[in-house]
Amino acid sequence: MTDEPAIEARGLEKSYGAVRVLEGVDLSVARGSVFALLGPNGAGKTTTVRILATLTTPDAGRARVAGFDVVAERRRVRRAISLTGQYAAVDETQTGAENLWMMGRLTRLGRADARRRAQELLERFDLADAGRRAVGTYSGGMRRRLDLAAGLVGRPEVIFLDEPTTGLDPRSRQAMWEVVKGLVGDGVTVFLTTQYLEEADQLADRIAVVDGGRVVAEGTSAQLKERVAGQRLDLVLDGADAFAETARLLGARLVWSDADRLTLGVATDGSAAHIRGLLDEIDPGRRAVDRFTVRGATLDDVFLALTGHGAAHDTTPGTAGDKESTRV
Amino acid sequence: MSDAIVLTGRAIRLSRRNLDAVLTAMLLPVMLMLVFVYFFGGAIDTGTEYVTYVVPGVMLLCAGFGSANTAVTVTHDMTGGIIDRFRSLDVGGTAIVAGHVAASVLRNAVATAIVFGVAFLIGFRPAAGPPAWLAVAGILLLFILTISWLSACFGLIARSPEAAGGFTFLMMFLPYPSSAFVPIDTMPGWLHGFAQHQPVTPVIETLRALLLDRPAGDSAWQALVWCGAILAVAVALSGVLFRRRTA
Ligand SMILES: Nc1ncnc2c1ncn2[C@@H]1O[C@H](COP(=O)(O)OP(=O)(O)OP(=O)(O)O)[C@@H](O)[C@H]1O
Ligand SMILES: [Mg+2]
């Protein structure tokens, strides 16, 4: 149609009382792409999604979604989008099929069409057998898939997914990723939020990192990775002297430091050649480094590199999941 | 309108699968009726057979108590994730509330009919003819509708389903200071004013008059005005509260 972005936000601000949650968020998401908003608990991800999905009005700034203004043309935006929120939005005591049928009817499908669409989605999301059971009996992963399916009933142009995999085990997360990847083929635009770098990396064409209500970095996953290596080499040094000496040598390249454990972290791409080179450079005498481990960069590393401070908020993956399970 | 119908279907399915709540709403009035008729009835002089006197009050308690549960179902939706999905589908607040209210009316119509059945079993023999029965059904439905919508307003205010449950408590006690179980003139003088003029009393008096085939006097139109006025206020208020809650 046009090359107008599917989502465009300029200077979004939002406060709750004295708490400034968004301090000027700018975003642009191309049609047919997957965009990830990456940030720790309390960064303002949900608030941003709710504004873009017309559920909350911004205090300042403007946003257009699917070509319509989210405040002035809220109803037209609503007809073009779907939102799968952070907390499950399906009825526990209805069956999977009934939930989807109801959503179909609410998006103005006829009775028969709604039934057909529900069946189609149940099959697509591997829920065909569970479709006649009450959602209360579903596992976390099944429930999340049904929740996502419910958002697709009306064939939206723009799909918002707020933390689609928080609280899921690795296998269910993997399954969810496949589902989200499958959406893109339909030409829709997907806007998702996540606390996991790996997830953004796997799914998104472009990633925006938010912290404290601002976008602190934006780009493709490769661009971000140039700034924050995808992996981290942790070196356990042989003593306090070796620790101090190596820290001095690495200088600004240091992404992690823990004096108590005599551990230093440095960015790497994880290849044998790079790690061998690093070790030779840091420790030519082969005495200073005691042990080493290579690990995926955590969100903390990203924040350290992008903001100069650690993600001050709670970023342990477990907490958000716990919160979710207490809400259900 | 079509959204409201879809959501009514949903609310009915949800109540069918939450039968405990429906049973409690029925069991409590039945127990009360048995307690009043068999334990206290002999000591209360109402000028008629006590069971005949007390059944309209029990019906009203049943209808009010059951309808008040609408507060809980509304709050459940408002505090869960589903409200965001409904709103992002552009489903309006009135349709959401109307769905819960309609299901409540249906649920309580059935509950009330069953409680009537129990009343017959323990000796309730009204003198009403078919037109009076129709009027009884009409008044009860109007009362259920009114209390359900009023409860929905409480549901839109309450922050948790437990808090919303407090409203069922209020509705359970409102019939006591009225002519539901004992004649008002047996109550202490300071209660007369409230007991005579609170909305529940004219509804009970009208039901009693219709069932016993007596003239209803002023209470019939008083009952209609009370219910109509409360319903109108509740409908308007629920719209305002929904917008405030989701702003
Ligand atoms: N309705 C509200 N009233 C008051 N404060 C709010 C409200 N909604 C959000 N906040 C605050 O705004 C901040 C950002 O919240 P938001 O939910 O957008 O973060 P998030 O990035 O989605 O976090 P999470 O990863 O925990 O979901 C938090 O500090 C939160 O307490
Ligand atoms: Mg959130």
XYZ file of C-alpha atoms and ligand atoms in Angstrom:
607
model
C 0.000 0.000 0.000
C 2.242 2.820 1.227
C 5.650 2.715 2.772
C 4.333 4.427 5.879
C 5.629 2.490 8.896
C 3.189 0.109 10.622
C 4.015 1.777 13.926
C 5.441 5.213 14.461
C 5.817 6.924 17.837
C 7.284 10.315 18.617
C 8.109 11.609 22.075
C 5.702 9.413 24.046
C 5.529 10.426 27.686
C 3.531 8.941 30.517
C 3.544 9.474 34.269
C 1.610 7.765 37.014
C 1.414 10.334 39.768
C 4.944 11.449 40.465
C 6.464 8.418 38.715
C 7.687 9.202 35.206
C 7.292 5.925 33.382
C 8.017 7.054 29.797
C 10.266 10.022 29.200
C 10.003 10.464 25.450
C 9.894 7.217 23.499
C 10.526 7.317 19.728
C 9.939 4.224 17.625
C 9.438 3.284 14.013
C 8.478 -0.191 12.860
C 8.356 -1.177 9.190
C 5.368 -3.069 7.820
C 5.778 -6.821 7.748
C 8.669 -6.843 10.213
C 9.190 -8.135 13.738
C 10.215 -5.530 16.251
C 11.352 -6.254 19.797
C 11.299 -3.893 22.725
C 13.937 -5.203 25.098
C 14.165 -4.056 28.689
C 14.202 -5.086 32.335
C 11.241 -5.092 34.770
C 9.782 -1.646 35.121
C 11.468 -0.233 32.002
C 8.113 0.854 30.568
C 7.539 -1.932 28.033
C 3.952 -2.675 29.000
C 3.140 1.016 29.225
C 4.460 1.553 25.694
C 2.467 -1.384 24.334
C -0.708 -0.209 26.061
C -0.360 3.242 24.548
C 0.238 1.833 21.059
C -2.718 -0.545 21.484
C -4.968 2.433 22.474
C -5.615 1.173 26.006
C -3.803 4.058 27.694
C -3.509 7.635 26.510
C -0.060 9.247 26.493
C 0.515 12.465 28.439
C 2.534 13.830 25.542
C 3.736 12.716 22.136
C 1.911 11.063 19.243
C 1.757 7.629 17.770
C 0.299 6.157 14.609
C -0.459 2.476 14.240
C -1.542 0.933 10.917
C -1.818 4.471 9.585
C -4.144 5.817 12.278
C -3.576 8.031 15.285
C -3.833 6.036 18.521
C -5.784 8.758 20.319
C -7.873 10.517 17.677
C -8.625 7.411 15.601
C -8.624 4.853 18.371
C -11.474 2.770 16.940
C -9.825 2.384 13.540
C -6.577 1.388 15.236
C -8.454 -1.206 17.266
C -9.882 -2.721 14.127
C -6.377 -3.252 12.755
C -4.549 -4.630 15.786
C -4.591 -7.335 18.386
C -3.006 -7.382 21.809
C -1.804 -10.417 23.701
C -0.996 -8.958 27.076
C 1.502 -9.969 29.688
C -1.217 -11.744 31.682
C -3.362 -14.464 30.168
C -6.558 -13.113 28.632
C -8.602 -16.273 28.233
C -11.384 -17.674 30.411
C -10.236 -20.570 32.572
C -13.631 -22.229 32.673
C -14.363 -21.995 28.961
C -12.797 -24.538 26.632
C -10.111 -23.512 24.169
C -12.595 -23.728 21.308
C -15.192 -21.635 23.163
C -12.640 -18.933 23.919
C -11.645 -18.682 20.267
C -15.243 -18.842 19.069
C -16.135 -15.975 21.399
C -13.237 -13.881 20.092
C -14.366 -14.631 16.562
C -17.884 -13.440 17.305
C -16.502 -10.276 18.932
C -14.517 -9.555 15.787
C -17.806 -9.776 13.887
C -17.415 -13.191 12.296
C -20.636 -15.109 11.701
C -21.351 -18.171 13.850
C -20.152 -20.708 11.305
C -17.120 -18.647 10.307
C -16.156 -18.193 13.949
C -16.361 -21.955 14.487
C -14.258 -22.663 11.408
C -11.663 -20.070 12.386
C -11.433 -21.467 15.925
C -10.818 -24.972 14.598
C -8.227 -23.708 12.136
C -6.303 -21.884 14.856
C -6.487 -24.788 17.299
C -4.936 -27.028 14.673
C -2.291 -24.494 13.748
C -1.250 -24.054 17.374
C -1.181 -27.749 18.152
C -4.216 -27.510 20.419
C -6.701 -29.522 18.375
C -6.939 -32.290 20.988
C -7.167 -29.863 23.881
C -9.773 -27.678 22.208
C -12.675 -29.338 24.029
C -11.081 -29.086 27.452
C -11.429 -26.215 29.907
C -8.449 -23.872 29.737
C -7.957 -24.357 33.476
C -6.521 -27.795 32.692
C -3.914 -26.449 30.220
C -0.179 -26.220 30.841
C 1.483 -22.793 30.868
C 2.743 -23.235 27.330
C -0.647 -24.347 25.961
C -2.356 -21.456 27.651
C 0.097 -18.991 26.160
C -0.406 -20.479 22.695
C -4.171 -20.256 23.062
C -3.811 -16.676 24.237
C -1.798 -15.861 21.149
C -4.301 -17.701 18.935
C -7.094 -15.628 20.462
C -5.243 -12.537 19.298
C -5.131 -13.814 15.721
C -8.813 -14.638 15.260
C -9.625 -11.334 13.599
C -6.623 -11.441 11.229
C -4.992 -8.263 12.596
C -2.454 -6.255 10.601
C -0.378 -5.390 13.644
C 0.103 -7.834 16.517
C 1.310 -6.758 19.934
C 2.809 -9.436 22.177
C 3.779 -8.360 25.672
C 6.391 -10.769 27.041
C 5.070 -13.788 25.130
C 7.441 -16.290 26.761
C 7.998 -15.006 30.291
C 7.400 -17.842 32.730
C 7.657 -20.611 30.117
C 10.116 -23.481 30.298
C 12.799 -23.697 27.574
C 10.832 -26.156 25.451
C 7.626 -24.163 25.492
C 9.639 -21.031 24.788
C 11.142 -22.701 21.743
C 7.675 -23.740 20.558
C 6.421 -20.183 21.057
C 9.302 -18.807 19.019
C 8.378 -21.085 16.131
C 4.807 -19.827 16.326
C 5.872 -16.176 16.286
C 8.244 -16.795 13.367
C 5.338 -18.384 11.525
C 3.267 -15.212 11.875
C 5.632 -13.152 9.805
C 4.944 -15.216 6.727
C 1.385 -13.846 6.749
C 2.700 -10.335 6.137
C 1.666 -8.984 9.507
C 3.755 -6.699 11.679
C 4.720 -8.075 15.085
C 5.672 -5.839 17.993
C 6.870 -7.826 20.986
C 8.443 -7.039 24.322
C 10.904 -9.218 26.131
C 13.422 -9.282 28.923
C 15.616 -11.763 27.077
C 18.304 -10.699 24.667
C 18.298 -14.138 23.103
C 14.607 -13.917 22.343
C 14.931 -10.547 20.666
C 17.891 -11.919 18.754
C 15.965 -14.991 17.578
C 12.792 -13.241 16.519
C 13.283 -9.594 15.725
C 14.425 -7.771 12.613
C 15.046 -4.707 14.728
C 15.439 -4.262 18.463
C 14.991 -1.226 20.680
C 16.499 -1.351 24.147
C 14.486 0.573 26.740
C 15.603 1.563 30.183
C 14.085 4.038 32.581
C 11.412 5.086 30.076
C 13.783 5.879 27.200
C 15.045 4.042 24.146
C 18.755 3.767 24.844
C 19.676 1.880 21.666
C 17.977 0.776 18.468
C 19.114 -1.308 15.558
C 19.307 -4.763 14.064
C 20.495 -7.504 16.310
C 23.853 -7.514 14.485
C 24.263 -3.781 15.055
C 23.521 -4.129 18.734
C 25.843 -7.052 19.016
C 28.683 -4.989 17.679
C 28.147 -2.771 20.677
C 27.502 -5.612 23.063
C 29.134 -8.850 22.202
C 26.768 -11.793 22.014
C 29.020 -13.766 24.365
C 31.160 -13.044 27.351
C 34.485 -14.603 28.309
C 34.784 -14.779 32.074
C 38.339 -15.102 33.373
C 39.127 -16.250 36.896
C 42.481 -14.705 37.798
C 45.209 -16.283 39.852
C 45.340 -13.665 42.609
C 44.632 -10.043 43.492
C 47.722 -8.809 41.675
C 46.915 -10.646 38.476
C 43.320 -9.371 38.789
C 44.401 -5.731 39.065
C 46.994 -6.065 36.292
C 44.557 -7.710 33.854
C 41.789 -5.222 34.667
C 44.193 -2.393 33.830
C 45.209 -4.099 30.611
C 41.607 -4.582 29.437
C 40.524 -1.068 30.403
C 37.353 -0.039 28.573
C 36.899 -3.489 27.030
C 35.954 -4.840 30.435
C 32.220 -5.638 30.568
C 32.147 -7.342 33.937
C 34.240 -7.337 37.065
C 33.862 -9.142 40.385
C 36.815 -8.534 42.701
C 35.596 -10.972 45.362
C 35.668 -13.873 42.946
C 38.715 -12.503 41.071
C 36.597 -12.636 37.906
C 36.734 -10.359 34.883
C 34.447 -10.478 31.856
C 35.296 -9.442 28.317
C 33.221 -9.472 25.154
C 33.777 -12.186 22.586
C 32.021 -13.704 19.603
C 32.571 -17.117 21.162
C 34.785 -18.490 18.335
C 37.824 -20.540 19.279
C 40.089 -18.229 17.313
C 38.861 -15.132 19.137
C 39.108 -16.705 22.559
C 42.568 -18.128 21.888
C 43.705 -14.698 20.702
C 42.241 -12.981 23.750
C 43.881 -15.388 26.164
C 47.258 -15.009 24.485
C 46.948 -11.239 24.550
C 45.835 -10.993 28.179
C 48.092 -13.654 29.589
C 51.193 -14.165 27.425
C 53.044 -15.771 30.358
C 50.195 -18.291 30.824
C 50.097 -17.793 34.585
C 47.613 -15.012 35.355
C 44.427 -16.782 34.178
C 43.372 -19.697 36.327
C 40.173 -20.805 34.593
C 37.716 -19.386 32.056
C 34.111 -19.825 30.986
C 32.260 -18.593 27.918
C 28.646 -17.584 28.485
C 25.900 -15.779 26.564
C 25.772 -12.063 27.243
C 23.095 -11.239 29.788
C 20.796 -8.275 29.732
C 23.102 -6.805 32.359
C 25.952 -6.788 29.872
C 23.774 -5.038 27.334
C 22.841 -2.404 29.837
C 26.331 -1.971 31.088
C 27.550 -1.407 27.562
C 24.669 0.810 26.430
C 23.929 2.892 29.477
C 27.109 2.750 31.478
C 25.167 1.342 34.419
C 23.823 -2.081 35.179
C 20.123 -2.705 34.855
C 19.409 -1.363 38.304
C 16.078 -3.157 38.348
C 15.473 -6.775 39.034
C 16.384 -8.651 35.874
C 16.583 -12.218 37.087
C 14.455 -14.198 34.653
C 12.646 -15.988 37.479
C 10.939 -13.020 39.060
C 8.673 -12.036 36.219
C 7.587 -15.647 35.884
C 6.769 -15.837 39.572
C 4.769 -12.681 39.360
C 2.846 -14.110 36.463
C 2.012 -17.331 38.199
C 0.663 -15.536 41.246
C -1.648 -13.525 39.022
C -3.143 -16.495 37.245
C -25.752 -5.028 20.860
C -24.374 -8.139 19.197
C -21.308 -7.897 21.471
C -23.630 -7.892 24.478
C -25.342 -11.044 23.213
C -22.019 -12.829 22.680
C -20.866 -11.791 26.152
C -24.175 -12.906 27.686
C -23.585 -16.347 26.200
C -20.107 -16.322 27.672
C -21.319 -15.263 31.127
C -23.958 -18.016 31.079
C -21.312 -20.615 30.193
C -19.109 -19.311 32.985
C -21.943 -19.539 35.546
C -22.914 -23.014 34.409
C -19.371 -24.108 35.182
C -19.272 -22.321 38.480
C -22.293 -24.061 39.916
C -21.096 -23.710 43.537
C -21.759 -19.984 43.395
C -25.200 -20.573 41.930
C -25.990 -23.253 44.508
C -24.856 -21.063 47.400
C -27.085 -18.304 46.131
C -29.984 -20.753 46.324
C -29.085 -22.742 49.388
C -28.778 -19.773 51.700
C -32.328 -18.453 51.132
C -33.711 -21.989 51.388
C -31.956 -22.560 54.710
C -33.149 -19.204 55.978
C -36.685 -20.026 54.955
C -36.554 -23.336 56.816
C -35.043 -21.688 59.889
C -37.643 -18.944 59.941
C -40.613 -21.192 59.272
C -39.688 -24.029 61.635
C -37.642 -22.330 64.402
C -38.914 -18.776 64.704
C -42.229 -18.944 62.884
C -44.202 -20.241 65.855
C -43.140 -17.250 67.938
C -43.904 -14.596 65.330
C -47.464 -13.409 65.039
C -48.166 -12.071 61.575
C -51.890 -12.615 61.432
C -51.505 -15.350 58.773
C -49.797 -18.693 58.470
C -46.107 -17.703 58.945
C -44.893 -19.522 55.849
C -47.292 -17.484 53.772
C -46.038 -14.293 55.353
C -42.350 -15.045 55.010
C -42.088 -16.442 51.460
C -42.147 -13.060 49.676
C -39.322 -11.889 51.932
C -37.314 -15.025 51.267
C -37.859 -14.640 47.517
C -36.535 -11.134 47.722
C -33.523 -12.152 49.761
C -32.796 -14.908 47.265
C -33.108 -12.545 44.312
C -31.043 -9.796 45.938
C -28.313 -12.041 47.305
C -27.936 -13.913 44.017
C -27.938 -10.750 41.924
C -25.284 -9.162 44.115
C -22.891 -11.822 42.847
C -22.702 -9.789 39.626
C -20.241 -7.550 41.488
C -17.865 -10.487 41.810
C -18.043 -11.582 38.167
C -17.561 -8.005 36.933
C -14.545 -7.405 39.186
C -13.078 -10.706 38.073
C -13.081 -9.461 34.486
C -11.842 -5.995 35.368
C -8.843 -7.267 37.325
C -7.840 -10.031 34.892
C -6.120 -9.823 31.533
C -9.335 -10.264 29.554
C -10.514 -6.678 29.930
C -7.562 -5.448 27.842
C -8.371 -7.925 25.121
C -12.037 -6.894 25.049
C -11.062 -3.248 24.882
C -8.500 -3.846 22.156
C -11.347 -5.504 20.205
C -13.329 -2.321 20.732
C -15.957 -4.013 22.895
C -17.621 -1.290 24.985
C -18.085 -1.198 28.741
C -21.871 -1.319 28.441
C -21.726 -4.570 26.464
C -19.403 -6.122 29.044
C -21.612 -5.107 31.976
C -24.811 -6.011 30.130
C -23.464 -9.515 29.459
C -22.906 -10.116 33.157
C -26.247 -8.588 34.112
C -28.197 -10.615 31.557
C -26.599 -13.850 32.744
C -27.358 -12.859 36.330
C -31.027 -12.287 35.493
C -31.263 -15.720 33.927
C -29.386 -17.403 36.765
C -31.509 -15.789 39.438
C -34.764 -16.365 37.609
C -34.008 -20.084 37.751
C -32.847 -19.894 41.391
C -35.974 -17.998 42.406
C -38.229 -20.512 40.676
C -36.516 -23.343 42.542
C -36.884 -21.565 45.889
C -40.582 -21.099 45.110
C -40.721 -24.845 44.552
C -39.243 -25.517 47.993
C -41.712 -23.056 49.512
C -44.589 -25.083 48.028
C -43.142 -28.248 49.499
C -43.213 -26.807 53.008
C -46.778 -25.636 52.772
C -46.810 -22.290 50.997
C -50.286 -21.942 49.430
C -50.731 -18.568 47.761
C -54.133 -17.390 46.548
C -52.838 -15.733 43.386
C -54.383 -16.317 39.967
C -52.415 -16.398 36.704
C -52.396 -12.598 36.134
C -51.082 -12.030 39.658
C -48.382 -14.656 39.091
C -47.304 -12.851 35.934
C -47.068 -9.639 37.914
C -45.041 -11.411 40.612
C -42.623 -12.701 37.978
C -42.381 -9.231 36.448
C -41.636 -7.511 39.756
C -39.038 -10.098 40.715
C -37.323 -9.849 37.319
C -37.252 -6.066 37.566
C -35.801 -6.298 41.064
C -33.160 -8.821 39.943
C -32.243 -6.653 36.967
C -31.941 -3.571 39.176
C -29.806 -5.192 41.850
C -27.643 -6.919 39.246
C -26.843 -3.656 37.503
C -26.252 -1.900 40.810
C -23.907 -4.722 41.796
C -22.055 -4.320 38.516
C -21.328 -0.726 39.605
C -19.779 -2.029 42.820
C -17.868 -4.519 40.725
C -16.439 -1.661 38.683
C -15.234 0.053 41.858
C -13.884 -2.941 43.790
C -10.193 -3.714 43.425
C -10.514 -7.466 43.979
C -13.238 -10.101 43.647
C -13.048 -10.600 47.441
C -13.824 -6.931 48.018
C -16.687 -7.167 45.539
C -18.037 -10.085 47.567
C -18.715 -7.597 50.355
C -21.661 -6.327 48.351
C -23.419 -9.693 48.569
C -23.196 -9.265 52.321
C -24.936 -5.927 52.192
C -27.692 -7.388 50.009
C -28.116 -10.258 52.420
C -28.777 -7.928 55.341
C -30.882 -5.293 53.633
C -34.101 -7.354 53.859
C -33.865 -7.739 57.657
C -34.805 -4.171 58.577
C -37.943 -4.393 56.397
C -41.198 -6.270 56.524
C -39.527 -9.356 55.030
C -39.433 -11.587 58.107
C -41.350 -9.796 60.858
C -43.943 -7.000 60.757
C -42.251 -3.603 61.013
C -44.327 -2.474 64.030
C -42.646 -5.167 66.142
C -39.282 -3.409 65.600
C -37.918 -0.628 67.821
C -39.335 2.798 67.008
C -36.107 4.309 65.642
C -36.011 1.632 62.912
C -39.531 2.265 61.630
C -38.531 5.200 59.455
C -35.834 3.274 57.647
C -37.676 -0.037 57.498
C -40.836 1.525 56.070
C -39.141 3.659 53.461
C -36.240 1.563 52.244
C -36.678 0.258 48.689
C -36.974 -3.393 49.686
C -40.168 -2.898 51.710
C -42.531 -1.803 48.897
C -41.243 -4.641 46.708
C -41.995 -7.172 49.440
C -45.374 -5.647 50.210
C -46.306 -5.766 46.528
C -45.258 -9.398 46.217
C -47.190 -10.262 49.355
C -50.305 -8.474 48.172
C -50.167 -10.161 44.764
C -49.571 -13.630 46.169
C -52.244 -13.352 48.833
C -54.676 -11.681 46.443
C -54.954 -8.525 48.500
C -54.918 -4.887 47.338
C -51.348 -3.664 46.922
C -52.178 -0.036 47.634
C -49.357 2.435 47.156
C -46.608 -0.132 47.449
C -46.920 -1.288 43.828
C -46.068 2.008 42.217
C -43.534 2.757 44.959
C -41.781 -0.491 44.107
C -41.774 0.341 40.397
C -40.460 3.863 40.963
C -37.718 2.670 43.308
C -36.524 -0.059 40.965
C -36.808 2.101 37.853
C -34.894 4.963 39.447
C -32.125 2.775 40.864
C -31.803 0.948 37.552
C -31.516 4.198 35.587
C -28.875 5.538 37.970
C -26.961 2.241 37.904
C -26.912 2.091 34.093
C -25.616 5.649 33.806
C -23.177 5.215 36.662
C -21.729 1.987 35.242
C -20.829 3.823 32.013
C -19.024 6.553 33.950
C -17.279 4.082 36.254
C -16.098 1.944 33.363
C -14.559 4.935 31.616
C -12.929 6.073 34.848
C -11.572 2.620 35.579
C -10.071 2.169 32.123
C -8.832 5.738 31.582
N -1.297 1.980 36.502
C -0.111 2.290 37.072
N -0.063 3.047 38.186
C 1.116 3.359 38.766
N 2.308 2.966 38.315
C 2.342 2.210 37.204
C 1.137 1.824 36.531
N 1.477 1.082 35.461
C 2.823 0.992 35.486
N 3.348 1.677 36.523
C 4.780 1.803 36.834
O 5.454 2.151 35.660
C 6.706 1.508 35.575
C 6.838 0.799 34.248
O 5.850 -0.191 34.179
P 5.676 -1.167 32.946
O 4.625 -2.134 33.344
O 5.464 -0.408 31.707
O 7.093 -1.891 32.900
P 7.522 -3.199 32.108
O 8.726 -2.819 31.352
O 6.388 -3.753 31.351
O 7.935 -4.168 33.285
P 7.722 -5.754 33.447
O 8.893 -6.376 32.809
O 7.728 -5.937 34.924
O 6.418 -6.126 32.838
C 6.809 0.599 36.786
O 7.624 1.228 37.730
C 5.397 0.496 37.274
O 5.353 0.370 38.670
Mg 5.300 -5.482 31.429
